[in-house]
């Protein structure tokens, strides 16, 4: 299995256009602090890739990764489709950026697909430009990622956290946000990708225990961070993101695992944005790391 991390920032990116917090200012002063919106490329087969979550940065993310470049024919792209873990704007605005595609397959849950259609009117808006083909994300029963692929994909329902634009719509269940599980049929290797975690269900615990690589929501370092930094009146948990540190945090879940564990979807207020922050040593003591843009993961 071959995965390529295309971005590791939460909504807004690092730096965020209207923010002068220490993380964003640091990223303006030191280009190596910069992070694009959280996204992952997955190789389905030779020359066929899926992108997990279509961020506002998707055009630049494709340009930065030669395996996703078009060719040799003028309009031939190795991008086979998109997989969505949720309907949040930072994970879906990039779909419109791909409107030059001849056609585009999108795997998503029914709740996510319906929110994009009934609230963002994506089907009506993009219909005159390209043919979007929607495929229901398999549930916990894995299916081949596509007919050419040795990879299987399944989705673990995580939470009913809706995007703000769809706060009052859709099913009252936990198919709004999923964790993806990718398994290589030939080697048995598996990876879990969960960039948005408002909860840690038992099925997720089982999947990460069996996985070789786990990449999860690292939006906030601790529960008070959004209030302390003044970006919100809510805690991290209240905003739908389990914090890294502290009781009920994700670090205590990840530390005992045998898997390679990485955080993604870092908010610009997260101290991990500074590569010299002591929190990186804390992570290392727990056997965890912060994913970086451009990281290649071979399993
Ligand atoms: C989130 O991850 O909670 C959302 O992307 C926040 C947002 O919409 O900016
Ligand atoms: Mn987000
Ligand atoms: Zn900032």
mmCIF file of C-alpha atoms and ligand atoms in Angstrom:
data_model
loop_
_atom_site.group_PDB
_atom_site.id
_atom_site.type_symbol
_atom_site.label_atom_id
_atom_site.label_comp_id
_atom_site.label_asym_id
_atom_site.label_seq_id
_atom_site.Cartn_x
_atom_site.Cartn_y
_atom_site.Cartn_z
ATOM 1 C CA UNK A 1 0.000 0.000 0.000
ATOM 2 C CA UNK A 2 1.260 3.421 -0.905
ATOM 3 C CA UNK A 3 -0.091 6.579 0.734
ATOM 4 C CA UNK A 4 1.054 10.147 0.238
ATOM 5 C CA UNK A 5 0.109 12.860 2.716
ATOM 6 C CA UNK A 6 -0.979 15.906 0.674
ATOM 7 C CA UNK A 7 -1.729 18.219 3.596
ATOM 8 C CA UNK A 8 -2.033 18.230 7.380
ATOM 9 C CA UNK A 9 -3.806 21.464 8.423
ATOM 10 C CA UNK A 10 -7.322 22.009 9.749
ATOM 11 C CA UNK A 11 -9.794 24.395 8.073
ATOM 12 C CA UNK A 12 -8.118 27.731 7.308
ATOM 13 C CA UNK A 13 -4.736 26.142 6.653
ATOM 14 C CA UNK A 14 -1.433 27.328 8.078
ATOM 15 C CA UNK A 15 -1.158 30.252 7.670
ATOM 16 C CA UNK A 16 -4.838 31.192 7.596
ATOM 17 C CA UNK A 17 -5.474 34.283 5.435
ATOM 18 C CA UNK A 18 -6.998 36.431 8.219
ATOM 19 C CA UNK A 19 -4.989 35.211 11.190
ATOM 20 C CA UNK A 20 -1.915 36.626 12.904
ATOM 21 C CA UNK A 21 -1.745 34.055 15.729
ATOM 22 C CA UNK A 22 1.756 32.771 16.603
ATOM 23 C CA UNK A 23 1.260 29.706 14.374
ATOM 24 C CA UNK A 24 0.126 31.669 11.319
ATOM 25 C CA UNK A 25 2.704 34.439 11.815
ATOM 26 C CA UNK A 26 5.351 31.776 12.312
ATOM 27 C CA UNK A 27 4.357 30.149 9.028
ATOM 28 C CA UNK A 28 4.661 33.512 7.221
ATOM 29 C CA UNK A 29 8.154 33.991 8.635
ATOM 30 C CA UNK A 30 9.285 30.353 8.238
ATOM 31 C CA UNK A 31 7.985 28.617 5.092
ATOM 32 C CA UNK A 32 8.747 25.161 6.572
ATOM 33 C CA UNK A 33 5.977 25.749 9.151
ATOM 34 C CA UNK A 34 3.362 25.966 6.364
ATOM 35 C CA UNK A 35 0.771 23.213 6.050
ATOM 36 C CA UNK A 36 -1.914 22.727 3.439
ATOM 37 C CA UNK A 37 -5.402 21.452 4.286
ATOM 38 C CA UNK A 38 -5.539 17.829 5.450
ATOM 39 C CA UNK A 39 -5.693 15.341 2.594
ATOM 40 C CA UNK A 40 -4.284 11.950 1.646
ATOM 41 C CA UNK A 41 -3.547 10.357 -1.730
ATOM 42 C CA UNK A 42 -4.038 6.586 -1.940
ATOM 43 C CA UNK A 43 -2.583 4.501 -4.798
ATOM 44 C CA UNK A 44 -5.326 2.124 -5.967
ATOM 45 C CA UNK A 45 -3.154 0.593 -8.711
ATOM 46 C CA UNK A 46 -0.216 1.603 -10.908
ATOM 47 C CA UNK A 47 -1.110 5.060 -12.258
ATOM 48 C CA UNK A 48 -4.509 5.178 -10.459
ATOM 49 C CA UNK A 49 -4.935 7.293 -7.346
ATOM 50 C CA UNK A 50 -7.798 8.381 -5.087
ATOM 51 C CA UNK A 51 -7.658 11.570 -3.037
ATOM 52 C CA UNK A 52 -9.237 11.447 0.399
ATOM 53 C CA UNK A 53 -11.007 14.800 0.945
ATOM 54 C CA UNK A 54 -11.049 17.552 -1.664
ATOM 55 C CA UNK A 55 -9.592 20.633 0.011
ATOM 56 C CA UNK A 56 -9.426 24.243 -1.214
ATOM 57 C CA UNK A 57 -5.714 23.478 -1.875
ATOM 58 C CA UNK A 58 -6.341 20.463 -4.131
ATOM 59 C CA UNK A 59 -4.946 22.057 -7.303
ATOM 60 C CA UNK A 60 -1.638 22.906 -5.618
ATOM 61 C CA UNK A 61 -1.595 19.549 -3.841
ATOM 62 C CA UNK A 62 -1.836 17.775 -7.210
ATOM 63 C CA UNK A 63 0.909 19.970 -8.708
ATOM 64 C CA UNK A 64 3.200 19.202 -5.749
ATOM 65 C CA UNK A 65 2.898 15.448 -6.234
ATOM 66 C CA UNK A 66 4.231 14.215 -9.617
ATOM 67 C CA UNK A 67 2.354 10.883 -9.433
ATOM 68 C CA UNK A 68 -0.869 12.910 -9.782
ATOM 69 C CA UNK A 69 0.312 14.885 -12.827
ATOM 70 C CA UNK A 70 -1.593 14.349 -16.085
ATOM 71 C CA UNK A 71 -0.161 12.684 -19.185
ATOM 72 C CA UNK A 72 1.049 11.430 -21.523
ATOM 73 C CA UNK A 73 -2.172 12.350 -23.377
ATOM 74 C CA UNK A 74 -3.179 15.981 -22.875
ATOM 75 C CA UNK A 75 -6.199 15.325 -20.640
ATOM 76 C CA UNK A 76 -5.332 11.987 -19.070
ATOM 77 C CA UNK A 77 -5.229 12.134 -15.257
ATOM 78 C CA UNK A 78 -4.126 9.462 -12.794
ATOM 79 C CA UNK A 79 -6.853 10.756 -10.428
ATOM 80 C CA UNK A 80 -9.463 7.988 -10.363
ATOM 81 C CA UNK A 81 -11.747 9.618 -7.810
ATOM 82 C CA UNK A 82 -12.358 11.164 -4.425
ATOM 83 C CA UNK A 83 -13.222 9.677 -1.050
ATOM 84 C CA UNK A 84 -14.902 11.915 1.540
ATOM 85 C CA UNK A 85 -14.725 11.324 5.289
ATOM 86 C CA UNK A 86 -17.316 14.053 6.003
ATOM 87 C CA UNK A 87 -19.095 17.022 4.406
ATOM 88 C CA UNK A 88 -17.064 19.846 6.042
ATOM 89 C CA UNK A 89 -16.139 22.704 3.709
ATOM 90 C CA UNK A 90 -12.384 22.177 4.188
ATOM 91 C CA UNK A 91 -12.876 18.612 2.879
ATOM 92 C CA UNK A 92 -15.287 19.339 0.022
ATOM 93 C CA UNK A 93 -14.711 22.818 -1.496
ATOM 94 C CA UNK A 94 -12.035 21.286 -3.733
ATOM 95 C CA UNK A 95 -14.654 19.248 -5.620
ATOM 96 C CA UNK A 96 -15.610 22.414 -7.550
ATOM 97 C CA UNK A 97 -11.899 22.996 -8.269
ATOM 98 C CA UNK A 98 -11.918 19.700 -10.242
ATOM 99 C CA UNK A 99 -14.804 20.746 -12.540
ATOM 100 C CA UNK A 100 -12.546 20.401 -15.631
ATOM 101 C CA UNK A 101 -12.631 16.607 -15.123
ATOM 102 C CA UNK A 102 -14.425 14.570 -17.810
ATOM 103 C CA UNK A 103 -16.013 12.623 -14.988
ATOM 104 C CA UNK A 104 -15.263 12.101 -11.346
ATOM 105 C CA UNK A 105 -16.206 9.322 -8.978
ATOM 106 C CA UNK A 106 -16.936 10.407 -5.405
ATOM 107 C CA UNK A 107 -17.270 7.911 -2.547
ATOM 108 C CA UNK A 108 -19.243 9.252 0.406
ATOM 109 C CA UNK A 109 -21.930 8.247 2.878
ATOM 110 C CA UNK A 110 -25.553 9.056 2.052
ATOM 111 C CA UNK A 111 -25.625 11.808 4.706
ATOM 112 C CA UNK A 112 -22.574 13.530 3.208
ATOM 113 C CA UNK A 113 -23.788 13.190 -0.394
ATOM 114 C CA UNK A 114 -27.249 14.534 0.467
ATOM 115 C CA UNK A 115 -25.840 17.545 2.372
ATOM 116 C CA UNK A 116 -23.636 18.425 -0.599
ATOM 117 C CA UNK A 117 -26.639 18.197 -2.916
ATOM 118 C CA UNK A 118 -29.418 19.781 -0.874
ATOM 119 C CA UNK A 119 -27.371 22.463 0.932
ATOM 120 C CA UNK A 120 -24.431 23.262 -1.358
ATOM 121 C CA UNK A 121 -26.357 22.296 -4.536
ATOM 122 C CA UNK A 122 -23.192 20.708 -5.849
ATOM 123 C CA UNK A 123 -25.004 18.429 -8.303
ATOM 124 C CA UNK A 124 -26.884 21.331 -9.927
ATOM 125 C CA UNK A 125 -23.875 23.667 -9.900
ATOM 126 C CA UNK A 126 -21.329 21.194 -11.292
ATOM 127 C CA UNK A 127 -23.669 19.316 -13.646
ATOM 128 C CA UNK A 128 -23.003 21.681 -16.584
ATOM 129 C CA UNK A 129 -19.219 21.208 -16.121
ATOM 130 C CA UNK A 130 -18.525 17.561 -15.332
ATOM 131 C CA UNK A 131 -20.179 14.235 -14.583
ATOM 132 C CA UNK A 132 -19.971 13.436 -10.879
ATOM 133 C CA UNK A 133 -20.662 9.776 -10.146
ATOM 134 C CA UNK A 134 -21.566 9.148 -6.529
ATOM 135 C CA UNK A 135 -20.785 5.812 -4.935
ATOM 136 C CA UNK A 136 -21.963 4.874 -1.460
ATOM 137 C CA UNK A 137 -18.987 4.359 0.807
ATOM 138 C CA UNK A 138 -19.038 0.768 1.993
ATOM 139 C CA UNK A 139 -19.846 0.430 5.691
ATOM 140 C CA UNK A 140 -17.782 -1.779 7.927
ATOM 141 C CA UNK A 141 -17.885 -4.577 5.294
ATOM 142 C CA UNK A 142 -14.879 -3.851 3.099
ATOM 143 C CA UNK A 143 -15.149 -3.562 -0.703
ATOM 144 C CA UNK A 144 -12.432 -3.212 -3.360
ATOM 145 C CA UNK A 145 -11.469 0.463 -3.711
ATOM 146 C CA UNK A 146 -12.080 -0.041 -7.424
ATOM 147 C CA UNK A 147 -12.057 -2.924 -9.887
ATOM 148 C CA UNK A 148 -8.360 -2.436 -10.713
ATOM 149 C CA UNK A 149 -7.244 -2.266 -7.099
ATOM 150 C CA UNK A 150 -5.724 -4.685 -4.628
ATOM 151 C CA UNK A 151 -6.888 -2.356 -1.863
ATOM 152 C CA UNK A 152 -10.110 -2.711 0.077
ATOM 153 C CA UNK A 153 -11.905 0.163 1.732
ATOM 154 C CA UNK A 154 -14.411 0.279 4.562
ATOM 155 C CA UNK A 155 -15.821 3.103 6.663
ATOM 156 C CA UNK A 156 -16.431 3.155 10.386
ATOM 157 C CA UNK A 157 -19.217 5.559 11.462
ATOM 158 C CA UNK A 158 -17.728 7.996 13.975
ATOM 159 C CA UNK A 159 -20.112 10.814 14.787
ATOM 160 C CA UNK A 160 -23.161 12.873 13.882
ATOM 161 C CA UNK A 161 -21.103 16.107 13.710
ATOM 162 C CA UNK A 162 -22.692 18.040 10.855
ATOM 163 C CA UNK A 163 -21.109 20.926 9.001
ATOM 164 C CA UNK A 164 -22.542 24.268 10.150
ATOM 165 C CA UNK A 165 -24.257 24.789 6.765
ATOM 166 C CA UNK A 166 -26.244 21.578 7.328
ATOM 167 C CA UNK A 167 -26.742 21.851 11.083
ATOM 168 C CA UNK A 168 -30.484 21.178 10.893
ATOM 169 C CA UNK A 169 -30.598 18.622 8.083
ATOM 170 C CA UNK A 170 -30.148 14.953 7.294
ATOM 171 C CA UNK A 171 -30.154 11.783 9.360
ATOM 172 C CA UNK A 172 -29.692 11.835 13.109
ATOM 173 C CA UNK A 173 -26.962 9.206 13.103
ATOM 174 C CA UNK A 174 -23.197 8.815 13.077
ATOM 175 C CA UNK A 175 -22.698 8.501 9.306
ATOM 176 C CA UNK A 176 -21.861 12.233 9.011
ATOM 177 C CA UNK A 177 -18.214 11.579 9.857
ATOM 178 C CA UNK A 178 -16.416 8.309 9.212
ATOM 179 C CA UNK A 179 -12.978 6.793 9.737
ATOM 180 C CA UNK A 180 -11.604 5.040 6.663
ATOM 181 C CA UNK A 181 -9.935 1.682 6.822
ATOM 182 C CA UNK A 182 -7.736 0.664 3.869
ATOM 183 C CA UNK A 183 -6.451 -2.899 3.594
ATOM 184 C CA UNK A 184 -3.989 -4.378 1.109
ATOM 185 C CA UNK A 185 -5.396 -7.765 0.087
ATOM 186 C CA UNK A 186 -1.972 -9.120 -0.921
ATOM 187 C CA UNK A 187 -0.019 -8.207 2.215
ATOM 188 C CA UNK A 188 -2.786 -7.792 4.805
ATOM 189 C CA UNK A 189 -1.362 -4.369 5.729
ATOM 190 C CA UNK A 190 -3.946 -1.874 6.902
ATOM 191 C CA UNK A 191 -4.206 1.847 7.554
ATOM 192 C CA UNK A 192 -6.832 3.925 9.351
ATOM 193 C CA UNK A 193 -7.442 7.552 8.313
ATOM 194 C CA UNK A 194 -9.703 9.629 10.561
ATOM 195 C CA UNK A 195 -9.081 13.394 10.276
ATOM 196 C CA UNK A 196 -12.247 14.324 12.238
ATOM 197 C CA UNK A 197 -12.957 12.611 15.549
ATOM 198 C CA UNK A 198 -15.708 13.870 17.846
ATOM 199 C CA UNK A 199 -15.884 10.411 19.420
ATOM 200 C CA UNK A 200 -13.898 7.178 19.626
ATOM 201 C CA UNK A 201 -16.345 4.303 18.985
ATOM 202 C CA UNK A 202 -15.513 0.677 19.800
ATOM 203 C CA UNK A 203 -15.284 -0.211 16.098
ATOM 204 C CA UNK A 204 -12.571 2.437 15.667
ATOM 205 C CA UNK A 205 -10.669 1.036 18.645
ATOM 206 C CA UNK A 206 -10.780 -2.430 17.023
ATOM 207 C CA UNK A 207 -9.602 -1.074 13.655
ATOM 208 C CA UNK A 208 -6.649 0.872 15.104
ATOM 209 C CA UNK A 209 -5.600 -2.133 17.202
ATOM 210 C CA UNK A 210 -5.334 -4.206 13.999
ATOM 211 C CA UNK A 211 -3.756 -1.440 11.862
ATOM 212 C CA UNK A 212 -0.154 -0.894 10.782
ATOM 213 C CA UNK A 213 -0.599 2.857 10.397
ATOM 214 C CA UNK A 214 -3.102 5.198 12.065
ATOM 215 C CA UNK A 215 -3.545 8.840 11.009
ATOM 216 C CA UNK A 216 -6.064 10.758 13.131
ATOM 217 C CA UNK A 217 -7.517 14.126 14.116
ATOM 218 C CA UNK A 218 -4.886 16.273 15.834
ATOM 219 C CA UNK A 219 -6.777 19.567 15.527
ATOM 220 C CA UNK A 220 -6.155 20.737 19.078
ATOM 221 C CA UNK A 221 -3.441 19.839 21.593
ATOM 222 C CA UNK A 222 -5.693 20.129 24.656
ATOM 223 C CA UNK A 223 -9.372 20.677 25.357
ATOM 224 C CA UNK A 224 -9.019 24.345 26.456
ATOM 225 C CA UNK A 225 -6.920 25.434 23.457
ATOM 226 C CA UNK A 226 -9.767 27.033 21.430
ATOM 227 C CA UNK A 227 -10.910 29.094 24.450
ATOM 228 C CA UNK A 228 -7.401 29.952 25.659
ATOM 229 C CA UNK A 229 -6.361 31.220 22.238
ATOM 230 C CA UNK A 230 -9.606 33.150 21.825
ATOM 231 C CA UNK A 231 -10.750 31.496 18.596
ATOM 232 C CA UNK A 232 -13.919 30.040 20.128
ATOM 233 C CA UNK A 233 -16.071 30.019 23.234
ATOM 234 C CA UNK A 234 -16.208 26.223 23.012
ATOM 235 C CA UNK A 235 -13.736 23.562 24.072
ATOM 236 C CA UNK A 236 -12.062 21.276 21.524
ATOM 237 C CA UNK A 237 -14.542 18.518 22.387
ATOM 238 C CA UNK A 238 -17.398 21.025 22.102
ATOM 239 C CA UNK A 239 -16.167 21.880 18.599
ATOM 240 C CA UNK A 240 -16.251 18.203 17.625
ATOM 241 C CA UNK A 241 -12.546 17.399 17.908
ATOM 242 C CA UNK A 242 -11.175 15.154 20.650
ATOM 243 C CA UNK A 243 -7.986 16.809 21.937
ATOM 244 C CA UNK A 244 -4.602 15.083 21.803
ATOM 245 C CA UNK A 245 -3.598 15.424 25.451
ATOM 246 C CA UNK A 246 -5.446 14.829 28.691
ATOM 247 C CA UNK A 247 -8.129 12.476 29.954
ATOM 248 C CA UNK A 248 -10.327 11.351 27.074
ATOM 249 C CA UNK A 249 -7.671 12.618 24.651
ATOM 250 C CA UNK A 250 -6.501 10.599 21.692
ATOM 251 C CA UNK A 251 -2.860 10.229 22.797
ATOM 252 C CA UNK A 252 -3.829 7.798 25.547
ATOM 253 C CA UNK A 253 -5.618 5.709 22.887
ATOM 254 C CA UNK A 254 -2.707 5.757 20.452
ATOM 255 C CA UNK A 255 0.249 5.352 22.823
ATOM 256 C CA UNK A 256 -0.373 1.627 23.589
ATOM 257 C CA UNK A 257 -0.784 0.685 19.895
ATOM 258 C CA UNK A 258 1.825 -1.189 17.886
ATOM 259 C CA UNK A 259 0.933 0.854 14.784
ATOM 260 C CA UNK A 260 2.771 3.859 13.387
ATOM 261 C CA UNK A 261 0.602 6.717 14.707
ATOM 262 C CA UNK A 262 0.425 10.211 13.225
ATOM 263 C CA UNK A 263 -1.671 13.332 13.782
ATOM 264 C CA UNK A 264 -3.159 15.380 10.960
ATOM 265 C CA UNK A 265 -5.729 18.236 10.578
ATOM 266 C CA UNK A 266 -3.678 20.473 12.935
ATOM 267 C CA UNK A 267 -5.304 23.793 13.716
ATOM 268 C CA UNK A 268 -3.122 26.901 13.455
ATOM 269 C CA UNK A 269 -3.466 27.366 17.250
ATOM 270 C CA UNK A 270 -1.977 23.919 17.939
ATOM 271 C CA UNK A 271 1.532 24.268 19.455
ATOM 272 C CA UNK A 272 2.665 21.413 17.155
ATOM 273 C CA UNK A 273 2.609 23.942 14.283
ATOM 274 C CA UNK A 274 5.996 25.141 15.611
ATOM 275 C CA UNK A 275 8.510 22.407 14.685
ATOM 276 C CA UNK A 276 10.594 23.391 17.750
ATOM 277 C CA UNK A 277 7.739 23.136 20.277
ATOM 278 C CA UNK A 278 8.360 20.855 23.291
ATOM 279 C CA UNK A 279 5.038 19.123 22.541
ATOM 280 C CA UNK A 280 6.836 17.246 19.733
ATOM 281 C CA UNK A 281 9.009 15.590 22.403
ATOM 282 C CA UNK A 282 5.919 14.646 24.390
ATOM 283 C CA UNK A 283 4.486 13.017 21.265
ATOM 284 C CA UNK A 284 7.735 11.153 20.635
ATOM 285 C CA UNK A 285 7.687 9.808 24.218
ATOM 286 C CA UNK A 286 4.248 8.354 23.482
ATOM 287 C CA UNK A 287 5.555 6.867 20.211
ATOM 288 C CA UNK A 288 3.386 9.237 18.130
ATOM 289 C CA UNK A 289 4.312 11.856 15.524
ATOM 290 C CA UNK A 290 2.807 14.781 13.646
ATOM 291 C CA UNK A 291 2.298 13.964 9.965
ATOM 292 C CA UNK A 292 3.963 16.351 7.522
ATOM 293 C CA UNK A 293 2.923 17.526 4.076
ATOM 294 C CA UNK A 294 4.530 15.327 1.450
ATOM 295 C CA UNK A 295 5.096 12.366 3.790
ATOM 296 C CA UNK A 296 5.180 9.033 1.952
ATOM 297 C CA UNK A 297 3.835 5.987 3.806
ATOM 298 C CA UNK A 298 4.562 2.544 2.397
ATOM 299 C CA UNK A 299 2.936 -0.426 4.108
HETATM 300 C C1 LIG B 1 -13.966 21.287 11.428
HETATM 301 O O1 LIG B 1 -13.043 20.499 11.182
HETATM 302 O O2 LIG B 1 -14.504 21.309 12.548
HETATM 303 C C2 LIG B 1 -14.477 22.183 10.362
HETATM 304 O O3 LIG B 1 -13.736 22.014 9.195
HETATM 305 C C3 LIG B 1 -14.489 23.599 10.816
HETATM 306 C C4 LIG B 1 -14.790 24.562 9.698
HETATM 307 O O4 LIG B 1 -15.820 24.439 9.042
HETATM 308 O O5 LIG B 1 -13.998 25.470 9.449
HETATM 309 MN MN1 LIG B 2 -11.983 20.569 9.328
HETATM 310 ZN ZN1 LIG B 3 -3.645 31.541 13.106
#
